[in-house]
Coordinates of C-alpha atoms in Angstrom, one line a residue:
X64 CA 0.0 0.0 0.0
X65 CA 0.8 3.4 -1.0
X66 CA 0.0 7.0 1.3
X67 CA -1.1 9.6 -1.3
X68 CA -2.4 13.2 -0.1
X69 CA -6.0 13.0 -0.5
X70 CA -7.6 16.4 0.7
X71 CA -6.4 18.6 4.1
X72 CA -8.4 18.1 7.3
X73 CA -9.7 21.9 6.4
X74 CA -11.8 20.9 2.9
X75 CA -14.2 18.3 4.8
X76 CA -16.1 20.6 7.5
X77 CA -16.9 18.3 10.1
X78 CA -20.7 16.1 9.0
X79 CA -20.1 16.8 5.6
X80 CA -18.7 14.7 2.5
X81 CA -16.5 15.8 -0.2
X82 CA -16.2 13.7 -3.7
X83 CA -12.3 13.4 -5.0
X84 CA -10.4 12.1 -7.5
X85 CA -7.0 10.9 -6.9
X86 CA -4.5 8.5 -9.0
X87 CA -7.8 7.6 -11.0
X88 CA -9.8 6.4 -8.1
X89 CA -13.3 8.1 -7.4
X90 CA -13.2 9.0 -3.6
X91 CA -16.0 9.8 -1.4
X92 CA -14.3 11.8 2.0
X93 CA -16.8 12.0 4.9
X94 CA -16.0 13.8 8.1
X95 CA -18.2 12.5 11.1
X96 CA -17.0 14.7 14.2
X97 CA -13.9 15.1 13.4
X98 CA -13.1 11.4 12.3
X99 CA -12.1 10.9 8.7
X100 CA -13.8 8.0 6.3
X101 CA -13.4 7.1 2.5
X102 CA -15.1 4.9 0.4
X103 CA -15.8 4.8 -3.0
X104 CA -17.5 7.6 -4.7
X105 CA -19.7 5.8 -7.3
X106 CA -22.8 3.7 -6.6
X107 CA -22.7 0.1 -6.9
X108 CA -25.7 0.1 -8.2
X109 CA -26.0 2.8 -11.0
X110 CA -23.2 4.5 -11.0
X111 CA -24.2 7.5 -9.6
X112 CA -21.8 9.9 -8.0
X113 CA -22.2 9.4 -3.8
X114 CA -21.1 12.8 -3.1
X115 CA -24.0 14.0 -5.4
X116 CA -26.3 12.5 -2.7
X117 CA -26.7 13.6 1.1
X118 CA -25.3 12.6 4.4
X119 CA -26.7 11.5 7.4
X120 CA -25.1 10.3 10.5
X121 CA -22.7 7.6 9.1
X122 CA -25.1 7.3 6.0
X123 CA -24.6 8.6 2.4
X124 CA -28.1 8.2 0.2
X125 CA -27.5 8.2 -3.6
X126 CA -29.4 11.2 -5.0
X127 CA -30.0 8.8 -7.9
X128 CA -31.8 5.6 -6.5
X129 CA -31.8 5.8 -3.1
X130 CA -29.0 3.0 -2.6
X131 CA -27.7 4.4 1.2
X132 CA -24.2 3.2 2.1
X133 CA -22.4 3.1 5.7
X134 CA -19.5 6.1 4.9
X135 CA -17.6 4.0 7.5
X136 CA -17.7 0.8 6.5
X137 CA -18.6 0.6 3.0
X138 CA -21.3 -1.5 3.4
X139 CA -24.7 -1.1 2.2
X140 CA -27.7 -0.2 4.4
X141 CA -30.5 0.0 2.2
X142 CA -31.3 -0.9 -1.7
X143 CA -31.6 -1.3 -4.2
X144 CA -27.9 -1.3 -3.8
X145 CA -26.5 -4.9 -3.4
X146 CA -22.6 -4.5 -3.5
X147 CA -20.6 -2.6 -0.8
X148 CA -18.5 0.5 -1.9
X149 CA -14.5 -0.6 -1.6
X150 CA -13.4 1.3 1.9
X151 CA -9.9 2.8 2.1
X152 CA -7.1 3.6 5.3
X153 CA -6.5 7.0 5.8
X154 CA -4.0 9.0 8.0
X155 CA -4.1 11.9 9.1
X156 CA -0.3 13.7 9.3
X157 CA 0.5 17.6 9.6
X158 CA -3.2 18.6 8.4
X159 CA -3.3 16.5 5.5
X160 CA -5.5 13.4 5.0
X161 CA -3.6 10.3 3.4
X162 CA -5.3 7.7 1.6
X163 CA -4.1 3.9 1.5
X164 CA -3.8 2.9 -2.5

């Protein structure tokens, strides 16, 4: 695994989401009180953009279908969403968030 700078901890205000792009992976960056989350950024389902869609507590909701994904685990909480989104390490170092790749 390589760290790669993802975003610093001041773009993501804390219970918000941010969607990114780095080495040609689709990111979705949560912050949830101050603790940092990524997982991927398009929806197993359609392929909807995640960060187009709204978060709540430690749930995104596609703004596409509905498909609502756990921002800390990947995993899916309600349909018609069937797959989990891949979740990646981060570390936070000198106000910058790192991303496992």
């Amino acid at each position: 695994m390589v760290l790669v700078k993802l975003a610093s901890v001041d773009e993501v205000k804390p219970n918000s989401m941010k969607g990114l792009k780095v080495n040609g992976k689709q990111i979705l960056l949560a912050n949830l009180n101050g603790s940092y989350y990524a997982i991927g950024n398009i929806c197993t389902h359609m392929g909807c953009m995640l960060s187009n869609g709204k978060i709540q507590g430690n749930t995104v909701e596609c703004a596409c279908h509905s498909s609502t994904f756990d921002v800390t685990t990947g995993n899916v909480v309600g349909g018609p969403a069937i797959k989990p989104e891949p979740k990646y390490g981060l570390k936070t170092e000198s106000n910058q968030i790192l991303i496992e790749l």
